[in-house]
PDB file of C-alpha atoms in Angstrom:
ATOM      1  CA  UNK A  11      25.449  16.531   5.939  1.00 47.00           C
ATOM      2  CA  UNK A  12      22.591  15.437   3.697  1.00 71.00           C
ATOM      3  CA  UNK A  13      19.327  14.253   5.162  1.00 87.00           C
ATOM      4  CA  UNK A  14      18.431  10.606   5.430  1.00 94.00           C
ATOM      5  CA  UNK A  15      15.881   9.776   2.746  1.00 97.00           C
ATOM      6  CA  UNK A  16      13.242   7.393   4.088  1.00 97.00           C
ATOM      7  CA  UNK A  17      10.261   5.821   2.342  1.00 98.00           C
ATOM      8  CA  UNK A  18       7.556   4.891   4.850  1.00 98.00           C
ATOM      9  CA  UNK A  19       4.836   2.385   3.957  1.00 97.00           C
ATOM     10  CA  UNK A  20       1.746   2.675   6.161  1.00 96.00           C
ATOM     11  CA  UNK A  21      -0.481  -0.353   6.756  1.00 91.00           C
ATOM     12  CA  UNK A  22      -4.139  -0.604   7.762  1.00 88.00           C
ATOM     13  CA  UNK A  23      -3.391   0.012  11.460  1.00 87.00           C
ATOM     14  CA  UNK A  24      -2.102   3.479  10.588  1.00 92.00           C
ATOM     15  CA  UNK A  25      -5.364   4.434   8.858  1.00 93.00           C
ATOM     16  CA  UNK A  26      -8.265   2.542  10.393  1.00 89.00           C
ATOM     17  CA  UNK A  27     -11.150   1.059   8.424  1.00 87.00           C
ATOM     18  CA  UNK A  28     -13.906   3.707   8.467  1.00 88.00           C
ATOM     19  CA  UNK A  29     -14.018   7.478   7.972  1.00 88.00           C
ATOM     20  CA  UNK A  30     -14.182   8.117  11.725  1.00 90.00           C
ATOM     21  CA  UNK A  31     -11.480   5.565  12.514  1.00 92.00           C
ATOM     22  CA  UNK A  32      -9.250   7.079   9.857  1.00 92.00           C
ATOM     23  CA  UNK A  33      -9.718  10.606  11.180  1.00 90.00           C
ATOM     24  CA  UNK A  34      -8.466   9.505  14.617  1.00 92.00           C
ATOM     25  CA  UNK A  35      -5.841   7.056  13.362  1.00 94.00           C
ATOM     26  CA  UNK A  36      -4.029   9.530  11.094  1.00 95.00           C
ATOM     27  CA  UNK A  37      -3.549  11.941  13.990  1.00 95.00           C
ATOM     28  CA  UNK A  38      -1.697   9.213  15.916  1.00 95.00           C
ATOM     29  CA  UNK A  39       0.195   8.273  12.760  1.00 96.00           C
ATOM     30  CA  UNK A  40       1.124  11.920  12.178  1.00 97.00           C
ATOM     31  CA  UNK A  41       2.911  12.027  15.529  1.00 96.00           C
ATOM     32  CA  UNK A  42       5.087   9.088  14.517  1.00 95.00           C
ATOM     33  CA  UNK A  43       5.825  10.587  11.104  1.00 97.00           C
ATOM     34  CA  UNK A  44       6.631  13.960  12.680  1.00 97.00           C
ATOM     35  CA  UNK A  45       9.159  12.232  14.948  1.00 96.00           C
ATOM     36  CA  UNK A  46      10.982  11.072  11.814  1.00 96.00           C
ATOM     37  CA  UNK A  47      10.915  14.581  10.350  1.00 96.00           C
ATOM     38  CA  UNK A  48      12.308  15.943  13.624  1.00 94.00           C
ATOM     39  CA  UNK A  49      15.072  13.323  13.395  1.00 93.00           C
ATOM     40  CA  UNK A  50      16.091  15.060  10.119  1.00 93.00           C
ATOM     41  CA  UNK A  51      14.626  12.473   7.750  1.00 95.00           C
ATOM     42  CA  UNK A  52      13.228  13.435   4.363  1.00 96.00           C
ATOM     43  CA  UNK A  53       9.992  11.463   4.096  1.00 97.00           C
ATOM     44  CA  UNK A  54       8.189   9.961   1.153  1.00 98.00           C
ATOM     45  CA  UNK A  55       5.045   8.192   2.338  1.00 98.00           C
ATOM     46  CA  UNK A  56       2.927   5.514   0.733  1.00 97.00           C
ATOM     47  CA  UNK A  57      -0.037   3.745   2.263  1.00 96.00           C
ATOM     48  CA  UNK A  58      -2.575   0.935   2.037  1.00 93.00           C
ATOM     49  CA  UNK A  59      -6.162   1.569   0.923  1.00 91.00           C
ATOM     50  CA  UNK A  60      -7.942  -1.808   1.153  1.00 87.00           C
ATOM     51  CA  UNK A  61     -10.868  -0.812   3.403  1.00 88.00           C
ATOM     52  CA  UNK A  62     -11.103   2.642   1.822  1.00 91.00           C
ATOM     53  CA  UNK A  63     -11.239   1.563  -1.822  1.00 89.00           C
ATOM     54  CA  UNK A  64     -13.661  -1.228  -0.935  1.00 86.00           C
ATOM     55  CA  UNK A  65     -15.951   1.282   0.812  1.00 89.00           C
ATOM     56  CA  UNK A  66     -15.845   3.609  -2.204  1.00 90.00           C
ATOM     57  CA  UNK A  67     -16.487   0.751  -4.630  1.00 85.00           C
ATOM     58  CA  UNK A  68     -19.509  -0.412  -2.593  1.00 85.00           C
ATOM     59  CA  UNK A  69     -20.889   3.123  -2.409  1.00 88.00           C
ATOM     60  CA  UNK A  70     -20.566   3.726  -6.144  1.00 87.00           C
ATOM     61  CA  UNK A  71     -22.084   0.323  -6.962  1.00 81.00           C
ATOM     62  CA  UNK A  72     -25.067   0.953  -4.675  1.00 82.00           C
ATOM     63  CA  UNK A  73     -25.516   4.415  -6.188  1.00 85.00           C
ATOM     64  CA  UNK A  74     -25.886   2.780  -9.593  1.00 80.00           C
ATOM     65  CA  UNK A  75     -28.413   0.268  -8.188  1.00 79.00           C
ATOM     66  CA  UNK A  76     -30.593   3.031  -6.771  1.00 86.00           C
ATOM     67  CA  UNK A  77     -30.169   5.659  -9.498  1.00 84.00           C
ATOM     68  CA  UNK A  78     -29.949   3.979 -12.891  1.00 81.00           C
ATOM     69  CA  UNK A  79     -28.799   7.194 -14.590  1.00 84.00           C
ATOM     70  CA  UNK A  80     -25.425   6.827 -12.860  1.00 81.00           C
ATOM     71  CA  UNK A  81     -22.760   4.516 -14.239  1.00 80.00           C
ATOM     72  CA  UNK A  82     -20.703   2.334 -11.885  1.00 77.00           C
ATOM     73  CA  UNK A  83     -17.239   3.735 -11.153  1.00 84.00           C
ATOM     74  CA  UNK A  84     -14.440   1.488 -12.474  1.00 87.00           C
ATOM     75  CA  UNK A  85     -11.785   0.275 -10.040  1.00 88.00           C
ATOM     76  CA  UNK A  86      -9.175   2.704 -11.353  1.00 91.00           C
ATOM     77  CA  UNK A  87     -11.498   5.619 -10.492  1.00 93.00           C
ATOM     78  CA  UNK A  88     -12.237   4.155  -7.041  1.00 92.00           C
ATOM     79  CA  UNK A  89      -8.487   3.863  -6.495  1.00 93.00           C
ATOM     80  CA  UNK A  90      -7.993   7.504  -7.464  1.00 95.00           C
ATOM     81  CA  UNK A  91     -10.748   8.543  -5.059  1.00 95.00           C
ATOM     82  CA  UNK A  92      -9.152   6.589  -2.229  1.00 94.00           C
ATOM     83  CA  UNK A  93      -5.743   8.160  -2.905  1.00 95.00           C
ATOM     84  CA  UNK A  94      -7.211  11.635  -2.621  1.00 95.00           C
ATOM     85  CA  UNK A  95      -9.309  10.811   0.434  1.00 93.00           C
ATOM     86  CA  UNK A  96      -6.530   9.117   2.411  1.00 96.00           C
ATOM     87  CA  UNK A  97      -3.862  11.570   1.294  1.00 96.00           C
ATOM     88  CA  UNK A  98      -6.064  14.494   2.327  1.00 96.00           C
ATOM     89  CA  UNK A  99      -6.346  13.186   5.882  1.00 96.00           C
ATOM     90  CA  UNK A 100      -2.651  12.284   6.205  1.00 97.00           C
ATOM     91  CA  UNK A 101      -1.325  15.557   4.823  1.00 97.00           C
ATOM     92  CA  UNK A 102      -3.595  17.704   6.981  1.00 97.00           C
ATOM     93  CA  UNK A 103      -2.867  15.717  10.147  1.00 97.00           C
ATOM     94  CA  UNK A 104       0.891  15.728   9.519  1.00 98.00           C
ATOM     95  CA  UNK A 105       0.992  19.417   8.580  1.00 97.00           C
ATOM     96  CA  UNK A 106      -0.847  20.287  11.795  1.00 97.00           C
ATOM     97  CA  UNK A 107       1.449  18.109  13.889  1.00 98.00           C
ATOM     98  CA  UNK A 108       4.580  19.643  12.340  1.00 98.00           C
ATOM     99  CA  UNK A 109       3.318  23.195  12.850  1.00 97.00           C
ATOM    100  CA  UNK A 110       2.528  22.401  16.492  1.00 97.00           C
ATOM    101  CA  UNK A 111       6.230  21.536  16.848  1.00 96.00           C
ATOM    102  CA  UNK A 112       7.358  24.729  15.148  1.00 97.00           C
ATOM    103  CA  UNK A 113       8.231  22.996  11.869  1.00 96.00           C
ATOM    104  CA  UNK A 114       7.017  24.696   8.699  1.00 95.00           C
ATOM    105  CA  UNK A 115       7.341  22.147   5.908  1.00 95.00           C
ATOM    106  CA  UNK A 116       5.152  21.524   2.853  1.00 96.00           C
ATOM    107  CA  UNK A 117       3.227  18.237   2.838  1.00 97.00           C
ATOM    108  CA  UNK A 118       1.604  17.203  -0.430  1.00 97.00           C
ATOM    109  CA  UNK A 119      -0.256  14.294  -1.982  1.00 97.00           C
ATOM    110  CA  UNK A 120       0.520  13.222  -5.548  1.00 97.00           C
ATOM    111  CA  UNK A 121      -2.209  11.386  -7.427  1.00 97.00           C
ATOM    112  CA  UNK A 122      -0.027   8.574  -8.740  1.00 98.00           C
ATOM    113  CA  UNK A 123      -0.529   6.229 -11.694  1.00 98.00           C
ATOM    114  CA  UNK A 124       1.422   2.989 -12.056  1.00 97.00           C
ATOM    115  CA  UNK A 125       1.650   1.073 -15.313  1.00 97.00           C
ATOM    116  CA  UNK A 126       0.963  -2.659 -15.411  1.00 96.00           C
ATOM    117  CA  UNK A 127       1.347  -5.318 -18.094  1.00 96.00           C
ATOM    118  CA  UNK A 128      -2.014  -6.205 -19.719  1.00 93.00           C
ATOM    119  CA  UNK A 129      -0.678  -9.742 -20.169  1.00 94.00           C
ATOM    120  CA  UNK A 130       0.351 -10.147 -16.532  1.00 94.00           C
ATOM    121  CA  UNK A 131      -0.702 -13.616 -15.363  1.00 93.00           C
ATOM    122  CA  UNK A 132      -2.585 -12.004 -12.467  1.00 92.00           C
ATOM    123  CA  UNK A 133      -5.322 -10.933 -14.900  1.00 92.00           C
ATOM    124  CA  UNK A 134      -6.036 -14.598 -15.616  1.00 90.00           C
ATOM    125  CA  UNK A 135      -6.143 -15.619 -11.949  1.00 88.00           C
ATOM    126  CA  UNK A 136      -7.609 -12.716  -9.919  1.00 90.00           C
ATOM    127  CA  UNK A 137      -7.162 -13.002  -6.144  1.00 87.00           C
ATOM    128  CA  UNK A 138      -8.146  -9.672  -4.537  1.00 87.00           C
ATOM    129  CA  UNK A 139     -11.667  -9.683  -3.090  1.00 86.00           C
ATOM    130  CA  UNK A 140     -13.599  -6.400  -3.287  1.00 81.00           C
ATOM    131  CA  UNK A 141     -17.081  -4.987  -2.879  1.00 76.00           C
ATOM    132  CA  UNK A 142     -20.283  -6.194  -1.284  1.00 79.00           C
ATOM    133  CA  UNK A 143     -21.720  -9.681  -0.960  1.00 86.00           C
ATOM    134  CA  UNK A 144     -24.019 -10.411  -3.904  1.00 86.00           C
ATOM    135  CA  UNK A 145     -26.847 -12.791  -4.625  1.00 89.00           C
ATOM    136  CA  UNK A 146     -26.334 -15.545  -7.188  1.00 92.00           C
ATOM    137  CA  UNK A 147     -28.372 -13.528  -9.695  1.00 90.00           C
ATOM    138  CA  UNK A 148     -26.159 -10.449  -9.255  1.00 86.00           C
ATOM    139  CA  UNK A 149     -23.056 -12.632  -9.458  1.00 90.00           C
ATOM    140  CA  UNK A 150     -24.220 -14.080 -12.770  1.00 91.00           C
ATOM    141  CA  UNK A 151     -24.720 -10.539 -14.076  1.00 85.00           C
ATOM    142  CA  UNK A 152     -21.129  -9.714 -13.137  1.00 84.00           C
ATOM    143  CA  UNK A 153     -19.866 -12.848 -14.871  1.00 90.00           C
ATOM    144  CA  UNK A 154     -21.737 -11.867 -18.047  1.00 88.00           C
ATOM    145  CA  UNK A 155     -19.874  -8.539 -17.939  1.00 82.00           C
ATOM    146  CA  UNK A 156     -16.599 -10.458 -17.950  1.00 83.00           C
ATOM    147  CA  UNK A 157     -15.864 -10.007 -14.240  1.00 86.00           C
ATOM    148  CA  UNK A 158     -14.685 -12.724 -11.863  1.00 90.00           C
ATOM    149  CA  UNK A 159     -16.626 -13.660  -8.732  1.00 92.00           C
ATOM    150  CA  UNK A 160     -16.010 -15.994  -5.813  1.00 92.00           C
ATOM    151  CA  UNK A 161     -18.613 -17.747  -3.676  1.00 92.00           C
ATOM    152  CA  UNK A 162     -18.435 -17.487   0.108  1.00 93.00           C
ATOM    153  CA  UNK A 163     -20.679 -20.258   1.485  1.00 92.00           C
ATOM    154  CA  UNK A 164     -23.470 -18.898   3.638  1.00 91.00           C
ATOM    155  CA  UNK A 165     -22.673 -15.294   2.742  1.00 92.00           C
ATOM    156  CA  UNK A 166     -23.003 -14.927  -1.014  1.00 93.00           C
ATOM    157  CA  UNK A 167     -20.683 -13.927  -3.828  1.00 92.00           C
ATOM    158  CA  UNK A 168     -18.051 -11.193  -4.142  1.00 91.00           C
ATOM    159  CA  UNK A 169     -16.008  -9.841  -7.026  1.00 87.00           C
ATOM    160  CA  UNK A 170     -12.334 -10.700  -7.285  1.00 91.00           C
ATOM    161  CA  UNK A 171      -9.885  -8.631  -9.310  1.00 90.00           C
ATOM    162  CA  UNK A 172      -6.295  -8.956 -10.424  1.00 92.00           C
ATOM    163  CA  UNK A 173      -3.230  -7.743  -8.541  1.00 91.00           C
ATOM    164  CA  UNK A 174      -0.616  -7.340 -11.310  1.00 94.00           C
ATOM    165  CA  UNK A 175       2.985  -6.370 -10.625  1.00 94.00           C
ATOM    166  CA  UNK A 176       3.892  -2.683 -11.037  1.00 95.00           C
ATOM    167  CA  UNK A 177       6.078  -1.635 -13.953  1.00 95.00           C
ATOM    168  CA  UNK A 178       6.625   2.146 -13.959  1.00 96.00           C
ATOM    169  CA  UNK A 179       5.555   4.960 -11.627  1.00 98.00           C
ATOM    170  CA  UNK A 180       4.202   7.553 -14.071  1.00 97.00           C
ATOM    171  CA  UNK A 181       4.619  10.585 -11.782  1.00 98.00           C
ATOM    172  CA  UNK A 182       8.052   9.493 -10.510  1.00 98.00           C
ATOM    173  CA  UNK A 183       9.903  12.629 -11.614  1.00 98.00           C
ATOM    174  CA  UNK A 184       7.338  14.834  -9.883  1.00 98.00           C
ATOM    175  CA  UNK A 185       7.752  12.828  -6.675  1.00 98.00           C
ATOM    176  CA  UNK A 186      11.549  12.963  -6.977  1.00 97.00           C
ATOM    177  CA  UNK A 187      11.580  16.720  -7.572  1.00 97.00           C
ATOM    178  CA  UNK A 188       9.441  17.423  -4.515  1.00 97.00           C
ATOM    179  CA  UNK A 189      11.467  15.019  -2.372  1.00 96.00           C
ATOM    180  CA  UNK A 190      14.709  16.719  -3.443  1.00 94.00           C
ATOM    181  CA  UNK A 191      13.130  20.030  -2.427  1.00 94.00           C
ATOM    182  CA  UNK A 192      12.768  18.550   1.093  1.00 93.00           C
ATOM    183  CA  UNK A 193       8.985  18.369   0.973  1.00 96.00           C
ATOM    184  CA  UNK A 194       7.065  15.528   2.603  1.00 97.00           C
ATOM    185  CA  UNK A 195       5.462  13.626  -0.272  1.00 98.00           C
ATOM    186  CA  UNK A 196       2.530  11.200  -0.071  1.00 98.00           C
ATOM    187  CA  UNK A 197       2.475   9.099  -3.233  1.00 98.00           C
ATOM    188  CA  UNK A 198       1.553   5.744  -4.761  1.00 97.00           C
ATOM    189  CA  UNK A 199      -1.306   5.359  -2.279  1.00 95.00           C
ATOM    190  CA  UNK A 200      -2.937   1.942  -2.324  1.00 94.00           C
ATOM    191  CA  UNK A 201      -0.270   0.708  -4.728  1.00 95.00           C
ATOM    192  CA  UNK A 202      -1.019   3.459  -7.238  1.00 96.00           C
ATOM    193  CA  UNK A 203      -3.774   3.752  -9.822  1.00 96.00           C
ATOM    194  CA  UNK A 204      -3.198   0.807 -12.187  1.00 96.00           C
ATOM    195  CA  UNK A 205      -3.028   1.907 -15.811  1.00 97.00           C
ATOM    196  CA  UNK A 206      -2.147   0.252 -19.105  1.00 96.00           C
ATOM    197  CA  UNK A 207      -0.070   2.272 -21.556  1.00 94.00           C
ATOM    198  CA  UNK A 208      -1.403   2.250 -25.104  1.00 91.00           C
ATOM    199  CA  UNK A 209       0.885   4.423 -27.252  1.00 85.00           C
ATOM    200  CA  UNK A 210       0.650   7.829 -25.542  1.00 87.00           C
ATOM    201  CA  UNK A 211      -2.636   7.065 -23.730  1.00 94.00           C
ATOM    202  CA  UNK A 212      -2.936   5.698 -20.201  1.00 96.00           C
ATOM    203  CA  UNK A 213      -6.034   3.551 -19.749  1.00 95.00           C
ATOM    204  CA  UNK A 214      -7.261   2.563 -16.293  1.00 94.00           C
ATOM    205  CA  UNK A 215      -7.110  -1.153 -15.480  1.00 93.00           C
ATOM    206  CA  UNK A 216      -9.643  -3.139 -13.469  1.00 88.00           C
ATOM    207  CA  UNK A 217      -7.078  -4.187 -10.895  1.00 91.00           C
ATOM    208  CA  UNK A 218      -5.282  -3.239  -7.711  1.00 91.00           C
ATOM    209  CA  UNK A 219      -1.541  -3.152  -7.096  1.00 93.00           C
ATOM    210  CA  UNK A 220      -0.029  -4.646  -3.946  1.00 92.00           C
ATOM    211  CA  UNK A 221       0.981  -1.639  -1.844  1.00 93.00           C
ATOM    212  CA  UNK A 222       4.089  -3.390  -0.493  1.00 94.00           C
ATOM    213  CA  UNK A 223       5.292  -4.065  -4.048  1.00 95.00           C
ATOM    214  CA  UNK A 224       5.009  -0.394  -4.963  1.00 96.00           C
ATOM    215  CA  UNK A 225       6.702   0.658  -1.704  1.00 97.00           C
ATOM    216  CA  UNK A 226       9.737  -1.441  -2.660  1.00 97.00           C
ATOM    217  CA  UNK A 227       9.716  -0.056  -6.203  1.00 97.00           C
ATOM    218  CA  UNK A 228       9.341   3.554  -5.020  1.00 97.00           C
ATOM    219  CA  UNK A 229      12.189   3.221  -2.488  1.00 97.00           C
ATOM    220  CA  UNK A 230      14.413   1.674  -5.169  1.00 97.00           C
ATOM    221  CA  UNK A 231      13.627   4.349  -7.777  1.00 97.00           C
ATOM    222  CA  UNK A 232      14.316   7.157  -5.288  1.00 97.00           C
ATOM    223  CA  UNK A 233      17.480   5.384  -4.063  1.00 96.00           C
ATOM    224  CA  UNK A 234      16.257   5.955  -0.526  1.00 97.00           C
ATOM    225  CA  UNK A 235      18.521   5.199   2.415  1.00 97.00           C
ATOM    226  CA  UNK A 236      15.837   3.251   4.231  1.00 98.00           C
ATOM    227  CA  UNK A 237      12.470   1.622   3.616  1.00 98.00           C
ATOM    228  CA  UNK A 238      10.259   1.418   6.705  1.00 98.00           C
ATOM    229  CA  UNK A 239       7.275  -0.924   6.413  1.00 97.00           C
ATOM    230  CA  UNK A 240       4.782  -0.428   9.238  1.00 96.00           C
ATOM    231  CA  UNK A 241       2.457  -3.345   9.851  1.00 94.00           C
ATOM    232  CA  UNK A 242       0.479  -5.075  12.611  1.00 91.00           C
ATOM    233  CA  UNK A 243       3.370  -6.976  14.254  1.00 94.00           C
ATOM    234  CA  UNK A 244       6.494  -5.741  16.028  1.00 95.00           C
ATOM    235  CA  UNK A 245       8.821  -8.189  14.272  1.00 95.00           C
ATOM    236  CA  UNK A 246       8.896 -10.660  11.407  1.00 95.00           C
ATOM    237  CA  UNK A 247       8.676 -14.223  12.766  1.00 93.00           C
ATOM    238  CA  UNK A 248       9.549 -17.710  11.667  1.00 91.00           C
ATOM    239  CA  UNK A 249       6.720 -20.202  12.190  1.00 86.00           C
ATOM    240  CA  UNK A 250       4.316 -17.322  12.806  1.00 86.00           C
ATOM    241  CA  UNK A 251       1.178 -18.299  14.731  1.00 79.00           C
ATOM    242  CA  UNK A 252       2.572 -21.625  15.924  1.00 82.00           C
ATOM    243  CA  UNK A 253       4.096 -22.863  19.172  1.00 81.00           C
ATOM    244  CA  UNK A 254       7.521 -22.564  17.515  1.00 84.00           C
ATOM    245  CA  UNK A 255       7.143 -18.879  16.640  1.00 87.00           C
ATOM    246  CA  UNK A 256      10.561 -17.184  16.607  1.00 92.00           C
ATOM    247  CA  UNK A 257      10.965 -13.385  16.223  1.00 93.00           C
ATOM    248  CA  UNK A 258      13.710 -12.259  13.856  1.00 95.00           C
ATOM    249  CA  UNK A 259      15.769  -9.173  14.691  1.00 95.00           C
ATOM    250  CA  UNK A 260      17.984  -9.158  11.606  1.00 96.00           C
ATOM    251  CA  UNK A 261      18.005 -10.837   8.191  1.00 96.00           C
ATOM    252  CA  UNK A 262      20.020 -10.660   5.023  1.00 96.00           C
ATOM    253  CA  UNK A 263      18.500 -10.995   1.570  1.00 96.00           C
ATOM    254  CA  UNK A 264      19.865 -14.537   1.210  1.00 96.00           C
ATOM    255  CA  UNK A 265      18.390 -15.543   4.576  1.00 95.00           C
ATOM    256  CA  UNK A 266      15.040 -13.996   3.634  1.00 95.00           C
ATOM    257  CA  UNK A 267      15.019 -15.928   0.345  1.00 96.00           C
ATOM    258  CA  UNK A 268      15.755 -19.167   2.191  1.00 95.00           C
ATOM    259  CA  UNK A 269      12.923 -18.586   4.679  1.00 94.00           C
ATOM    260  CA  UNK A 270      10.588 -17.739   1.785  1.00 93.00           C
ATOM    261  CA  UNK A 271      11.379 -21.060   0.120  1.00 93.00           C
ATOM    262  CA  UNK A 272      10.635 -22.826   3.400  1.00 92.00           C
ATOM    263  CA  UNK A 273       7.175 -21.202   3.506  1.00 89.00           C
ATOM    264  CA  UNK A 274       7.620 -19.117   6.649  1.00 91.00           C
ATOM    265  CA  UNK A 275       5.883 -16.004   5.282  1.00 91.00           C
ATOM    266  CA  UNK A 276       2.141 -16.033   4.690  1.00 89.00           C
ATOM    267  CA  UNK A 277       0.908 -14.947   1.241  1.00 87.00           C
ATOM    268  CA  UNK A 278      -1.121 -11.750   1.376  1.00 83.00           C
ATOM    269  CA  UNK A 279       0.357 -10.596   4.693  1.00 90.00           C
ATOM    270  CA  UNK A 280       4.077 -10.886   5.425  1.00 94.00           C
ATOM    271  CA  UNK A 281       5.242 -12.418   2.140  1.00 94.00           C
ATOM    272  CA  UNK A 282       4.616  -9.252   0.033  1.00 93.00           C
ATOM    273  CA  UNK A 283       6.604  -7.213   2.572  1.00 96.00           C
ATOM    274  CA  UNK A 284       9.579  -9.552   2.384  1.00 96.00           C
ATOM    275  CA  UNK A 285       9.391  -9.561  -1.424  1.00 96.00           C
ATOM    276  CA  UNK A 286       9.313  -5.742  -1.412  1.00 96.00           C
ATOM    277  CA  UNK A 287      12.340  -5.642   0.903  1.00 97.00           C
ATOM    278  CA  UNK A 288      14.302  -7.979  -1.355  1.00 97.00           C
ATOM    279  CA  UNK A 289      13.345  -6.041  -4.494  1.00 96.00           C
ATOM    280  CA  UNK A 290      14.485  -2.754  -2.936  1.00 97.00           C
ATOM    281  CA  UNK A 291      17.761  -4.137  -1.583  1.00 97.00           C
ATOM    282  CA  UNK A 292      18.662  -5.829  -4.846  1.00 96.00           C
ATOM    283  CA  UNK A 293      18.311  -2.436  -6.561  1.00 96.00           C
ATOM    284  CA  UNK A 294      19.959  -0.503  -3.709  1.00 96.00           C
ATOM    285  CA  UNK A 295      22.376  -2.781  -1.774  1.00 96.00           C
ATOM    286  CA  UNK A 296      23.483   0.111   0.449  1.00 96.00           C
ATOM    287  CA  UNK A 297      19.947   0.554   1.772  1.00 96.00           C
ATOM    288  CA  UNK A 298      18.191  -0.926   4.779  1.00 97.00           C
ATOM    289  CA  UNK A 299      14.682  -2.189   5.425  1.00 98.00           C
ATOM    290  CA  UNK A 300      12.912  -2.008   8.783  1.00 98.00           C
ATOM    291  CA  UNK A 301       9.676  -3.941   9.321  1.00 97.00           C
ATOM    292  CA  UNK A 302       7.811  -3.229  12.551  1.00 97.00           C
ATOM    293  CA  UNK A 303       4.595  -1.843  14.036  1.00 95.00           C
ATOM    294  CA  UNK A 304       3.675   1.774  14.610  1.00 93.00           C
ATOM    295  CA  UNK A 305       3.878   1.363  18.387  1.00 93.00           C
ATOM    296  CA  UNK A 306       7.300  -0.320  18.250  1.00 94.00           C
ATOM    297  CA  UNK A 307       8.892   2.040  15.724  1.00 94.00           C
ATOM    298  CA  UNK A 308      10.667   4.255  18.244  1.00 94.00           C
ATOM    299  CA  UNK A 309      12.394   1.250  19.827  1.00 95.00           C
ATOM    300  CA  UNK A 310      12.985  -0.318  16.414  1.00 95.00           C
ATOM    301  CA  UNK A 311      14.896   2.763  15.240  1.00 94.00           C
ATOM    302  CA  UNK A 312      17.203   2.256  18.216  1.00 93.00           C
ATOM    303  CA  UNK A 313      17.697  -1.404  17.370  1.00 92.00           C
ATOM    304  CA  UNK A 314      15.590  -2.611  20.299  1.00 95.00           C
ATOM    305  CA  UNK A 315      12.668  -3.973  18.280  1.00 96.00           C
ATOM    306  CA  UNK A 316      11.573  -4.623  14.708  1.00 96.00           C
ATOM    307  CA  UNK A 317      13.277  -6.636  11.988  1.00 97.00           C
ATOM    308  CA  UNK A 318      16.152  -5.107  10.040  1.00 97.00           C
ATOM    309  CA  UNK A 319      16.878  -6.525   6.584  1.00 97.00           C
ATOM    310  CA  UNK A 320      20.090  -5.731   4.685  1.00 96.00           C
ATOM    311  CA  UNK A 321      21.625  -6.878   1.420  1.00 94.00           C
ATOM    312  CA  UNK A 322      24.427  -8.697   3.232  1.00 89.00           C
ATOM    313  CA  UNK A 323      25.739  -9.237   6.751  1.00 75.00           C
TER     314      UNK A 323
END
């Protein structure tokens, strides 16, 4: 009997927001991931990187302010740094947890590039806030460089960058090969490093890719049996945050589309997860999506919590 192939998407709760938080958080996360390995799942893992890439971007920007001989690191480089930094912690924590259970299995991190369309509308209307708060003078300097900024009254200005849709996962065949060899693979961290393909050259883009979007794409490309999206809530809800909040145990793609049209899923939080689920299931109708929290995952796998989404009833 072949193993169940599962793509797991880790949210901020699985990683923490600082270096110390992350060190502790990944050890708890590793226990959950090891449970899946023990249940005979072949894991491919992707993860968020919002706090991490923002921290790196701030650090590199401040380095340039203090030491003028240094050049600021572009977002694509900050993204690459965050992939290595987060992947390093996850793979070491998971390897240690597996060995403590008597399981000897390779765990590796793949530095992953993802192509984007240079004419994606997102480049004309950036939405992702990054970096430190700036003075008006610093903000004007950024604008002169061609960057976008947004004012936060009483706090200052911050850069905003585009979040284009992913096209192709450049290292897909490497990821697939390792997954087929039954290795645990950490890939497409933070949505992947956004790159623009120009003939045979890949050029880094000043952007970030929505990590839920790449999780759906990765699960579809690998034809995984299941996509597990771990987030901060136990279940997807209708009317979330209101007196009429209703948890949803199961959904089909058509029901999810209807609820999307009715505005039940908040942009930037739950909506990208639902869109990723739909994208994956449209490409792989035999698959299944599970959206839940880290703490509720064990019950969710037994059908006692979480939200299961399928292509049809």
